[in-house]
Amino acid sequence: MVPLYFAMLVAYGSVKWCKIFSPEQCSGINRFVAVFAVPVLSFHFISQNNPYEMDTKFIVADTLSKLLVLVLLSVWAILFKGGLDWLITLFSLATLPNTLVMGIPLLNAMYGDFTQSLMVQLVVLQCIIWYTLLLFLFEYRAATLLIKNQFPGSTAASISKFEIDGDVISLDGRDPVRTESEIDGNGRIRVRIRRSTSSAPDSALSSSMGITPRASNLSGAEIFSVNTPAPLHEYHNGNADIAFGNGDLGFGYRSASPRLSGYASSDAYSLQPTPRASNFNELDTTTITTTNTPFWVRSPVAGKVYRQQSPAFSGVRMVWESPGKCNGGGGERQGCKDVVGEREISFRDSSKFPVAEEEDPKATATGQDMPRTHVMLRLILTMVGRKLSRNPNTYSSVLGLLWSLISFKWNVGMPSLVKYSIKIISDAGLGMAMFSLGLFMALQPRIIACGTKRATMGMGIRFICGPILMSAASIAVGLRGVRLHAAIVQASLPQGIVPFVFAREYGLHPDILSTGVIFGMLVSLPVTLLYYILLGL
């Protein structure tokens, strides 16, 4: 284990003290590790493991312990209002250790070569089953947040179908998402989810006003570059804060055409660096009648553009554009600001949606309906499938398992050219993974990012509750001797990297998972040695 920690220490010192690598260079190294080193390392271990000689009791014990944690957390979340957010975080802390990078070399040194096969079996299950389940929970959370924010109350129950454009990879909020909704004559809602654009030339606003849209200099936080002096609400996401106002526009009906009162069409799609304030607010004083001439009113929910239904109008079309990261682009972009330096990783929660001051979020969530089960399931499975299809570890795990099934079934050897090409990268995989962890630690503003109280809670769950539940499940299935000891020590390994990556992407307690990764790496060696000594008595 000393060589692995040496690689991590060298990386930490090269950034923290010697300033050898810049944050951009660290990002390139981490990208290589994520795309090549770790996937090839996974393929190397999995392809060499005989799947026909898997330890059934060991796998059942590990699976039972994870299911036990999931059931207990589900009961807690339902009966004690713990919530889905904490269920996901606590499940990640208690059940998903760093088995590939830390488990294989550590258990091999403690109990012998046979533990490598056991750890590889757990790695396969983690990559194919448990990480997929975790991703499913994250996408379910993201979908429910989107639905609650855009279809409050009983409206969501009328959604009959979600159509997702091919370029929408996830609902994690890292990229702005635009939704278009249509209501048919039966009151059923069909929602189309698209990638956000800075302007919407096909929307009802430009068509009804007769405005020819031009490119906007604003971010994806707004559909149209129409600004009012309304107070700003902050939306936190990733490394950037996105601020936008309540000056949203809707469609109603009045007896006369709207008077723009000096509001020029150039204001709607301004190319000015800073859009000018508009007197558009005076349109809020219009009254609603039953005639069919459209007029403009302020929408109470930020981010929506919708058309109200009248007796002469058979359908409704809504357009909503979510705030997301401010990506690329030259010049200053209104509504977006960088809130952290290059070397800091932001831990702001992207699940916070803007809510009007007079609204009570708890009251809003109480009467919230959701679409039918099969509609939600199709949406979530589509998002999970697209996310997994762009994860190199998915391919490495599946291909490694398929090759091992073929290889050990018909005694087929891998061609030497392919074998040694993979071996060159996989040999560097462990060292590069630990080196990448060292870079990650050095780039953090502090080791304990979540505070002492939450860090203590996380370490207790990781190093005490996890091993206790694993030992109970192992004893229940009849696991004894060295394999029981290996199962308990494996459960006390530091926090896995993948759950932290998901937590950061979806903005769900990334500070806690970051502390679990960084601080867990520092204390894991003495903790696992303590378990090793106590179990050997």
Coordinates of C-alpha atoms in Angstrom, one line a residue:
M1 CA 0.0 0.0 0.0
V2 CA 2.9 2.4 0.6
P3 CA 3.6 2.8 -3.2
L4 CA 0.0 3.8 -3.8
Y5 CA 0.0 6.4 -1.0
F6 CA 3.4 7.6 -2.3
A7 CA 1.8 8.3 -5.7
M8 CA -1.0 10.2 -4.0
L9 CA 1.5 12.2 -1.9
V10 CA 3.6 13.1 -4.9
A11 CA 0.6 14.4 -6.8
Y12 CA -0.6 16.4 -3.8
G13 CA 2.8 18.0 -3.2
S14 CA 3.3 18.7 -6.9
V15 CA 0.2 20.9 -6.9
K16 CA -0.1 22.2 -3.3
W17 CA 3.6 23.0 -2.7
C18 CA 5.6 22.9 -5.9
K19 CA 3.0 24.3 -8.2
I20 CA 4.1 22.0 -11.0
F21 CA 0.6 21.4 -12.4
S22 CA -2.0 24.0 -13.2
P23 CA -5.7 23.3 -12.7
E24 CA -6.1 22.9 -16.4
Q25 CA -3.3 20.3 -16.6
C26 CA -4.8 18.5 -13.6
S27 CA -8.1 18.3 -15.5
G28 CA -6.3 16.7 -18.4
I29 CA -4.7 14.1 -16.2
N30 CA -8.0 13.3 -14.5
R31 CA -9.6 13.0 -17.9
F32 CA -7.1 10.5 -19.0
V33 CA -7.6 8.5 -15.8
A34 CA -11.4 8.5 -16.1
V35 CA -11.5 7.7 -19.9
F36 CA -8.6 5.3 -20.3
A37 CA -6.7 4.2 -17.2
V38 CA -9.5 3.1 -14.9
P39 CA -11.7 1.5 -17.6
V40 CA -8.8 -0.5 -19.0
L41 CA -7.8 -1.5 -15.4
S42 CA -11.4 -2.7 -14.8
F43 CA -11.4 -4.6 -18.1
H44 CA -8.0 -6.2 -17.2
F45 CA -9.2 -7.5 -13.8
I46 CA -12.6 -8.6 -14.9
S47 CA -11.5 -10.4 -18.1
Q48 CA -9.0 -12.4 -16.0
N49 CA -11.6 -13.5 -13.4
N50 CA -13.4 -16.8 -13.9
P51 CA -17.1 -16.1 -13.6
Y52 CA -17.9 -19.8 -13.4
E53 CA -16.1 -20.0 -10.1
M54 CA -17.6 -17.1 -8.3
D55 CA -18.0 -17.3 -4.5
T56 CA -21.8 -17.4 -4.1
K57 CA -21.9 -16.8 -0.4
F58 CA -19.6 -13.8 -0.6
I59 CA -21.7 -12.2 -3.3
V60 CA -25.0 -13.0 -1.5
A61 CA -23.6 -11.5 1.7
D62 CA -22.5 -8.3 -0.1
T63 CA -25.9 -8.0 -1.9
L64 CA -27.8 -8.7 1.2
S65 CA -26.0 -6.0 3.2
K66 CA -26.7 -3.4 0.5
L67 CA -30.4 -4.4 0.2
L68 CA -30.6 -4.2 4.0
V69 CA -29.2 -0.7 4.0
L70 CA -31.6 0.3 1.2
V71 CA -34.6 -1.1 3.0
L72 CA -33.7 0.5 6.4
L73 CA -33.1 3.9 4.7
S74 CA -36.4 3.6 2.7
V75 CA -38.4 2.9 5.9
W76 CA -36.6 5.8 7.6
A77 CA -37.3 8.1 4.7
I78 CA -41.0 7.2 4.6
L79 CA -41.9 7.0 8.3
F80 CA -39.6 9.8 9.6
K81 CA -39.7 12.1 6.5
G82 CA -36.0 11.6 5.8
G83 CA -36.4 12.3 2.2
L84 CA -35.0 10.9 -1.0
D85 CA -31.9 13.2 -0.9
W86 CA -30.5 11.8 2.3
L87 CA -31.5 8.2 1.3
I88 CA -29.2 8.5 -1.7
T89 CA -26.4 10.1 0.2
L90 CA -26.5 7.7 3.1
F91 CA -26.8 4.7 0.8
S92 CA -23.6 5.8 -1.1
L93 CA -21.7 6.3 2.2
A94 CA -22.7 3.0 3.7
T95 CA -22.4 0.6 0.8
L96 CA -20.1 1.8 -2.0
P97 CA -16.4 1.7 -1.1
N98 CA -13.4 2.2 -3.4
T99 CA -13.1 -1.5 -4.1
L100 CA -11.1 -1.4 -7.4
V101 CA -8.3 1.0 -6.5
M102 CA -8.0 0.4 -2.8
G103 CA -9.7 -3.0 -2.1
I104 CA -7.7 -5.2 -4.5
P105 CA -4.2 -4.3 -3.4
L106 CA -5.0 -3.9 0.3
L107 CA -6.9 -7.2 0.6
N108 CA -4.3 -9.0 -1.5
A109 CA -1.6 -7.8 1.0
M110 CA -3.6 -8.9 4.0
Y111 CA -5.2 -12.2 3.1
G112 CA -3.5 -13.4 -0.1
D113 CA -4.1 -13.7 -3.8
F114 CA -7.5 -15.4 -3.6
T115 CA -9.1 -12.1 -2.4
Q116 CA -8.4 -10.5 -5.8
S117 CA -11.0 -12.7 -7.3
L118 CA -13.5 -11.8 -4.6
M119 CA -12.9 -8.1 -5.1
V120 CA -13.2 -8.3 -8.8
Q121 CA -16.6 -10.0 -8.4
L122 CA -17.7 -7.1 -6.2
V123 CA -16.4 -4.6 -8.8
V124 CA -18.5 -6.2 -11.5
L125 CA -21.6 -6.0 -9.3
Q126 CA -20.9 -2.4 -8.4
C127 CA -20.4 -1.3 -12.0
I128 CA -23.3 -3.2 -13.5
I129 CA -25.9 -3.2 -10.7
W130 CA -25.3 -0.8 -7.9
Y131 CA -24.0 2.2 -9.8
T132 CA -26.9 1.8 -12.2
L133 CA -29.3 1.7 -9.3
L134 CA -27.6 4.8 -7.8
L135 CA -27.9 6.6 -11.2
F136 CA -31.6 5.6 -11.4
L137 CA -32.2 7.3 -8.0
F138 CA -30.4 10.4 -9.1
E139 CA -32.3 10.7 -12.3
Y140 CA -35.6 10.0 -10.5
R141 CA -34.8 12.9 -8.1
A142 CA -33.9 15.2 -11.0
A143 CA -37.1 14.3 -12.8
T144 CA -39.3 14.9 -9.8
L145 CA -37.7 18.2 -9.1
L146 CA -38.4 19.3 -12.7
I147 CA -42.0 18.1 -12.6
K148 CA -42.7 19.7 -9.2
N149 CA -41.3 23.0 -10.4
Q150 CA -43.0 23.2 -13.8
F151 CA -46.2 21.2 -13.2
P152 CA -47.2 22.0 -9.6
G153 CA -50.3 20.4 -7.9
S154 CA -52.4 18.1 -9.9
T155 CA -51.2 19.2 -13.3
A156 CA -48.5 16.6 -13.5
A157 CA -51.0 13.7 -13.2
S158 CA -52.2 14.6 -16.7
I159 CA -48.9 14.1 -18.3
S160 CA -49.2 11.1 -20.7
K161 CA -45.9 11.1 -22.5
F162 CA -42.3 12.5 -22.3
E163 CA -40.5 13.0 -25.6
I164 CA -36.7 13.5 -25.1
D165 CA -34.5 14.9 -27.9
G166 CA -31.5 12.8 -28.7
D167 CA -29.0 15.5 -27.5
V168 CA -30.5 15.5 -24.0
I169 CA -28.2 13.3 -22.0
S170 CA -29.4 13.9 -18.4
L171 CA -31.7 15.9 -16.2
D172 CA -28.8 16.7 -13.8
G173 CA -29.0 20.4 -14.4
R174 CA -25.5 20.9 -15.7
D175 CA -26.9 21.9 -19.1
P176 CA -30.0 24.1 -19.5
V177 CA -33.1 22.1 -20.5
R178 CA -36.1 23.4 -22.3
T179 CA -39.5 21.8 -22.1
E180 CA -42.4 22.2 -24.5
S181 CA -45.8 21.0 -23.4
E182 CA -49.0 20.5 -25.5
I183 CA -52.4 19.7 -24.2
D184 CA -54.8 17.8 -26.4
G185 CA -58.6 17.9 -26.4
N186 CA -58.8 15.3 -23.6
G187 CA -56.7 17.3 -21.2
R188 CA -53.7 15.0 -21.5
I189 CA -50.3 16.7 -21.6
R190 CA -47.4 15.7 -23.8
V191 CA -44.0 17.1 -22.8
R192 CA -41.0 17.4 -25.0
I193 CA -37.6 17.9 -23.4
R194 CA -35.0 19.7 -25.5
R195 CA -31.6 21.2 -25.1
S196 CA -31.9 24.9 -24.2
T197 CA -31.2 27.7 -26.6
S198 CA -30.7 31.4 -25.9
S199 CA -33.6 32.3 -28.1
A200 CA -36.8 30.6 -29.1
P201 CA -37.8 31.7 -32.6
D202 CA -40.5 29.1 -32.8
S203 CA -42.2 30.2 -29.6
A204 CA -45.6 31.9 -29.3
L205 CA -43.9 35.1 -28.1
S206 CA -42.1 35.9 -31.3
S207 CA -44.9 34.7 -33.5
S208 CA -47.7 36.6 -31.8
M209 CA -45.6 39.8 -31.4
G210 CA -44.4 39.7 -34.9
I211 CA -40.8 40.0 -33.7
T212 CA -38.0 38.5 -35.8
P213 CA -35.7 37.1 -33.2
R214 CA -32.0 37.8 -33.2
A215 CA -29.2 36.0 -31.3
S216 CA -29.3 36.9 -27.7
N217 CA -26.2 37.7 -25.6
L218 CA -27.7 36.1 -22.5
S219 CA -27.2 32.7 -21.0
G220 CA -29.6 29.7 -21.2
A221 CA -31.2 30.9 -18.0
E222 CA -33.8 32.8 -20.0
I223 CA -35.8 32.1 -23.1
F224 CA -35.9 35.7 -24.2
S225 CA -33.7 38.6 -23.4
V226 CA -36.5 40.6 -21.8
N227 CA -35.4 42.2 -18.5
T228 CA -37.5 44.0 -15.8
P229 CA -36.3 45.7 -12.6
A230 CA -37.9 42.9 -10.6
P231 CA -35.8 41.4 -7.8
L232 CA -33.3 38.7 -8.7
H233 CA -33.3 35.2 -7.4
E234 CA -30.2 33.2 -7.3
Y235 CA -30.0 29.8 -8.7
H236 CA -27.0 27.7 -7.6
N237 CA -25.5 25.1 -9.9
G238 CA -22.1 23.6 -10.0
N239 CA -19.4 26.2 -10.2
A240 CA -21.6 29.1 -11.2
D241 CA -24.5 31.1 -9.8
I242 CA -27.2 32.0 -12.3
A243 CA -29.4 35.0 -11.4
F244 CA -32.6 35.8 -13.1
G245 CA -35.8 37.7 -12.4
N246 CA -39.5 37.2 -12.2
G247 CA -40.3 39.1 -15.3
D248 CA -41.7 36.2 -17.2
L249 CA -44.4 36.6 -19.7
G250 CA -47.6 34.7 -20.3
F251 CA -50.5 34.8 -22.7
G252 CA -54.0 35.9 -21.8
Y253 CA -56.9 37.5 -23.7
R254 CA -58.1 41.1 -23.7
S255 CA -60.3 43.2 -25.9
A256 CA -57.6 45.3 -27.5
S257 CA -54.1 44.8 -28.8
P258 CA -51.4 45.4 -26.3
R259 CA -49.8 48.8 -26.2
L260 CA -46.0 48.5 -26.1
S261 CA -45.5 52.0 -24.9
G262 CA -41.9 52.5 -26.1
Y263 CA -41.0 48.9 -25.9
A264 CA -39.1 48.4 -29.1
S265 CA -38.6 45.1 -30.8
S266 CA -34.9 45.5 -30.5
D267 CA -35.3 45.2 -26.7
A268 CA -36.5 41.7 -26.9
Y269 CA -33.4 40.3 -28.6
S270 CA -30.8 42.9 -27.6
L271 CA -27.2 42.6 -28.7
Q272 CA -26.1 45.1 -26.2
P273 CA -23.5 43.8 -23.6
T274 CA -26.0 44.7 -20.9
P275 CA -29.7 44.6 -21.8
R276 CA -31.5 47.8 -21.0
A277 CA -34.4 48.0 -18.5
S278 CA -37.8 47.9 -20.1
N279 CA -41.1 49.6 -19.2
F280 CA -42.8 46.3 -20.1
N281 CA -44.2 46.0 -16.6
E282 CA -47.1 48.3 -17.3
L283 CA -48.7 45.5 -19.2
D284 CA -49.2 43.7 -15.9
T285 CA -52.2 46.1 -15.3
T286 CA -54.2 44.7 -18.1
T287 CA -57.5 42.8 -17.4
I288 CA -58.5 39.4 -18.6
T289 CA -61.7 39.1 -20.7
T290 CA -63.2 36.4 -22.7
T291 CA -62.2 37.7 -26.1
N292 CA -59.6 36.1 -28.2
T293 CA -57.0 38.9 -28.6
P294 CA -53.8 37.9 -26.8
F295 CA -52.3 40.1 -24.2
W296 CA -49.2 39.9 -21.9
V297 CA -49.2 39.2 -18.2
R298 CA -46.5 38.3 -15.7
S299 CA -46.1 34.6 -14.9
P300 CA -45.9 33.8 -11.2
V301 CA -43.3 31.1 -11.8
A302 CA -39.9 32.1 -13.2
G303 CA -38.9 30.4 -16.4
K304 CA -42.4 29.7 -18.0
V305 CA -44.0 31.0 -21.1
Y306 CA -47.5 29.7 -21.5
R307 CA -50.7 30.4 -23.3
Q308 CA -53.9 30.4 -21.4
Q309 CA -56.9 28.5 -22.7
S310 CA -60.1 30.1 -23.8
P311 CA -63.4 28.6 -25.2
A312 CA -62.1 29.3 -28.7
F313 CA -58.7 27.8 -28.2
S314 CA -58.5 24.0 -28.3
G315 CA -55.0 23.4 -27.1
V316 CA -52.3 24.8 -24.9
R317 CA -48.6 24.9 -25.5
M318 CA -46.1 25.8 -22.8
V319 CA -42.4 26.4 -23.1
W320 CA -40.0 26.4 -20.1
E321 CA -36.3 26.8 -20.1
S322 CA -34.3 25.8 -17.1
P323 CA -31.3 27.6 -15.8
G324 CA -28.0 25.8 -16.3
K325 CA -24.3 26.3 -16.4
C326 CA -22.9 29.3 -18.2
N327 CA -20.7 27.5 -20.7
G328 CA -18.1 29.1 -23.0
G329 CA -18.6 32.1 -25.0
G330 CA -16.6 35.3 -25.1
G331 CA -17.4 38.4 -23.3
E332 CA -19.5 39.0 -20.2
R333 CA -22.8 37.2 -20.1
Q334 CA -25.6 38.9 -18.2
G335 CA -27.2 36.7 -15.6
C336 CA -24.1 34.6 -15.0
K337 CA -21.1 35.0 -12.8
D338 CA -18.2 32.9 -11.7
V339 CA -18.3 32.5 -8.0
V340 CA -15.2 30.4 -7.3
G341 CA -11.7 30.5 -8.4
E342 CA -10.0 28.2 -10.8
R343 CA -8.7 25.9 -8.0
E344 CA -11.9 25.6 -6.0
I345 CA -14.6 23.0 -6.6
S346 CA -18.0 24.4 -5.8
F347 CA -20.3 22.4 -3.5
R348 CA -23.4 24.4 -4.0
D349 CA -26.7 22.5 -4.3
S350 CA -28.1 22.6 -7.7
S351 CA -31.4 21.3 -6.5
K352 CA -32.5 24.7 -5.3
F353 CA -35.1 26.1 -7.7
P354 CA -36.2 29.7 -7.5
V355 CA -39.4 30.2 -5.5
A356 CA -41.4 33.3 -5.2
E357 CA -41.3 34.9 -1.8
E358 CA -45.0 34.5 -1.1
E359 CA -44.9 30.8 -1.9
D360 CA -44.4 28.1 0.7
P361 CA -42.4 25.2 -0.7
K362 CA -43.6 22.8 1.8
A363 CA -47.2 23.6 1.1
T364 CA -46.6 23.3 -2.6
A365 CA -45.0 19.9 -2.3
T366 CA -47.8 18.5 0.0
G367 CA -50.4 18.4 -2.8
Q368 CA -48.0 17.5 -5.6
D369 CA -49.2 14.8 -8.0
M370 CA -46.9 12.8 -10.3
P371 CA -47.3 11.3 -13.7
R372 CA -48.3 7.6 -14.0
T373 CA -45.7 5.1 -13.0
H374 CA -45.0 3.8 -16.6
V375 CA -44.6 7.4 -17.8
M376 CA -42.0 8.2 -15.1
L377 CA -40.3 4.8 -15.5
R378 CA -39.8 5.3 -19.2
L379 CA -38.4 8.8 -18.7
I380 CA -35.9 7.7 -16.1
L381 CA -34.8 4.6 -17.9
T382 CA -34.2 6.6 -21.0
M383 CA -32.0 9.1 -19.1
V384 CA -30.2 6.3 -17.3
G385 CA -29.5 4.5 -20.5
R386 CA -28.1 7.6 -22.2
K387 CA -25.9 8.4 -19.2
L388 CA -24.5 4.9 -19.0
S389 CA -23.9 4.8 -22.8
R390 CA -21.4 7.6 -22.4
N391 CA -19.6 6.1 -19.4
P392 CA -16.4 4.2 -20.4
N393 CA -16.6 2.1 -17.2
T394 CA -19.9 0.6 -18.5
Y395 CA -18.3 -0.7 -21.6
S396 CA -15.2 -1.9 -19.9
S397 CA -17.2 -3.9 -17.3
V398 CA -19.6 -5.4 -19.8
L399 CA -16.9 -6.3 -22.3
G400 CA -14.7 -7.7 -19.6
L401 CA -17.5 -9.9 -18.3
L402 CA -18.4 -11.1 -21.8
W403 CA -14.8 -11.9 -22.6
S404 CA -14.3 -13.8 -19.4
L405 CA -17.5 -15.8 -20.1
I406 CA -16.2 -16.7 -23.5
S407 CA -12.6 -17.3 -22.5
F408 CA -13.2 -19.6 -19.6
K409 CA -16.1 -21.4 -21.3
W410 CA -14.2 -22.5 -24.4
N411 CA -10.7 -21.9 -23.1
V412 CA -9.9 -19.1 -25.6
G413 CA -6.9 -17.0 -25.0
M414 CA -6.6 -13.3 -25.7
P415 CA -4.3 -12.5 -28.6
S416 CA -0.8 -11.4 -27.4
L417 CA -1.0 -8.2 -29.3
V418 CA -4.2 -7.2 -27.6
K419 CA -3.2 -8.6 -24.2
Y420 CA 0.0 -6.7 -23.8
S421 CA -1.5 -3.5 -25.3
I422 CA -4.1 -3.6 -22.5
K423 CA -1.5 -4.6 -19.9
I424 CA 0.7 -1.5 -20.6
I425 CA -2.2 0.8 -19.7
S426 CA -3.6 -1.3 -16.9
D427 CA -0.2 -1.5 -15.1
A428 CA -0.3 2.2 -14.9
G429 CA -3.9 2.3 -13.9
L430 CA -3.6 1.9 -10.1
G431 CA -0.8 4.4 -9.9
M432 CA -2.5 6.9 -12.1
A433 CA -5.8 6.5 -10.1
M434 CA -4.0 7.3 -6.9
F435 CA -2.1 10.1 -8.5
S436 CA -5.4 11.6 -9.7
L437 CA -6.8 11.3 -6.2
G438 CA -3.8 13.3 -4.9
L439 CA -4.4 16.0 -7.5
F440 CA -8.1 16.1 -6.5
M441 CA -7.1 16.5 -2.8
A442 CA -4.6 19.3 -3.6
L443 CA -7.2 21.3 -5.6
Q444 CA -9.7 21.4 -2.7
P445 CA -9.8 24.5 -0.6
R446 CA -10.1 22.3 2.5
I447 CA -10.0 18.6 3.3
I448 CA -13.2 18.7 5.4
A449 CA -15.6 20.5 3.1
C450 CA -18.9 19.7 4.9
G451 CA -18.1 20.7 8.5
T452 CA -17.0 18.7 11.5
K453 CA -20.5 17.4 12.4
R454 CA -21.4 16.0 9.0
A455 CA -17.8 14.7 8.5
T456 CA -18.1 12.8 11.7
M457 CA -21.4 11.4 10.7
G458 CA -20.1 10.4 7.3
M459 CA -17.0 8.7 8.7
G460 CA -19.1 6.8 11.3
I461 CA -21.4 5.5 8.6
R462 CA -18.5 4.6 6.3
F463 CA -16.2 2.9 8.8
I464 CA -18.6 1.7 11.5
C465 CA -22.1 1.1 10.2
G466 CA -21.0 -0.3 6.9
P467 CA -18.7 -3.0 8.4
I468 CA -21.4 -3.9 11.1
L469 CA -24.1 -4.4 8.5
M470 CA -21.7 -6.4 6.3
S471 CA -20.7 -8.7 9.2
A472 CA -24.3 -9.3 10.1
A473 CA -25.2 -10.2 6.5
S474 CA -22.1 -12.4 6.1
I475 CA -22.8 -14.3 9.3
A476 CA -26.5 -14.7 8.2
V477 CA -25.5 -16.5 5.0
G478 CA -22.9 -18.7 6.7
L479 CA -19.7 -16.9 5.7
R480 CA -16.9 -17.8 8.1
G481 CA -13.1 -17.7 8.5
V482 CA -10.9 -15.6 6.3
R483 CA -13.6 -14.8 3.8
L484 CA -15.7 -13.3 6.6
H485 CA -12.7 -11.2 7.7
A486 CA -12.1 -10.1 4.1
A487 CA -15.8 -9.1 3.7
I488 CA -15.6 -6.9 6.9
V489 CA -12.4 -5.2 5.9
Q490 CA -13.7 -4.6 2.4
A491 CA -16.7 -2.8 3.9
S492 CA -14.4 -0.5 5.8
L493 CA -12.6 0.8 2.7
P494 CA -12.7 4.6 1.9
Q495 CA -15.5 6.1 -0.1
G496 CA -15.8 5.3 -3.8
I497 CA -15.1 7.9 -6.4
V498 CA -18.1 7.2 -8.6
P499 CA -20.8 8.2 -6.0
F500 CA -19.0 11.5 -5.5
V501 CA -18.9 12.1 -9.2
F502 CA -22.7 11.5 -9.4
A503 CA -23.3 13.7 -6.3
R504 CA -21.3 16.6 -7.8
E505 CA -23.1 16.3 -11.2
Y506 CA -26.5 16.3 -9.6
G507 CA -25.7 18.8 -6.9
L508 CA -26.7 16.5 -4.0
H509 CA -24.4 16.8 -0.9
P510 CA -21.1 16.7 -2.9
D511 CA -19.3 18.2 0.1
I512 CA -20.1 15.2 2.2
L513 CA -19.0 12.7 -0.5
S514 CA -15.9 14.8 -1.2
T515 CA -15.0 14.6 2.5
G516 CA -15.6 10.9 2.4
V517 CA -13.2 10.5 -0.5
I518 CA -10.4 12.8 0.8
F519 CA -10.5 12.3 4.5
G520 CA -11.5 8.7 4.1
M521 CA -8.3 8.0 2.1
L522 CA -6.2 9.5 4.9
V523 CA -7.9 7.5 7.7
S524 CA -8.7 4.3 5.9
L525 CA -5.3 2.7 6.2
P526 CA -5.2 2.8 10.1
V527 CA -8.9 1.9 10.2
T528 CA -8.5 -1.2 8.0
L529 CA -5.3 -2.2 9.9
L530 CA -7.3 -1.9 13.2
Y531 CA -10.0 -4.2 11.8
Y532 CA -7.4 -6.6 10.5
I533 CA -5.8 -6.8 13.9
L534 CA -9.1 -7.1 15.8
L535 CA -10.4 -9.9 13.5
G536 CA -7.1 -11.8 13.8
L537 CA -7.3 -12.0 17.6

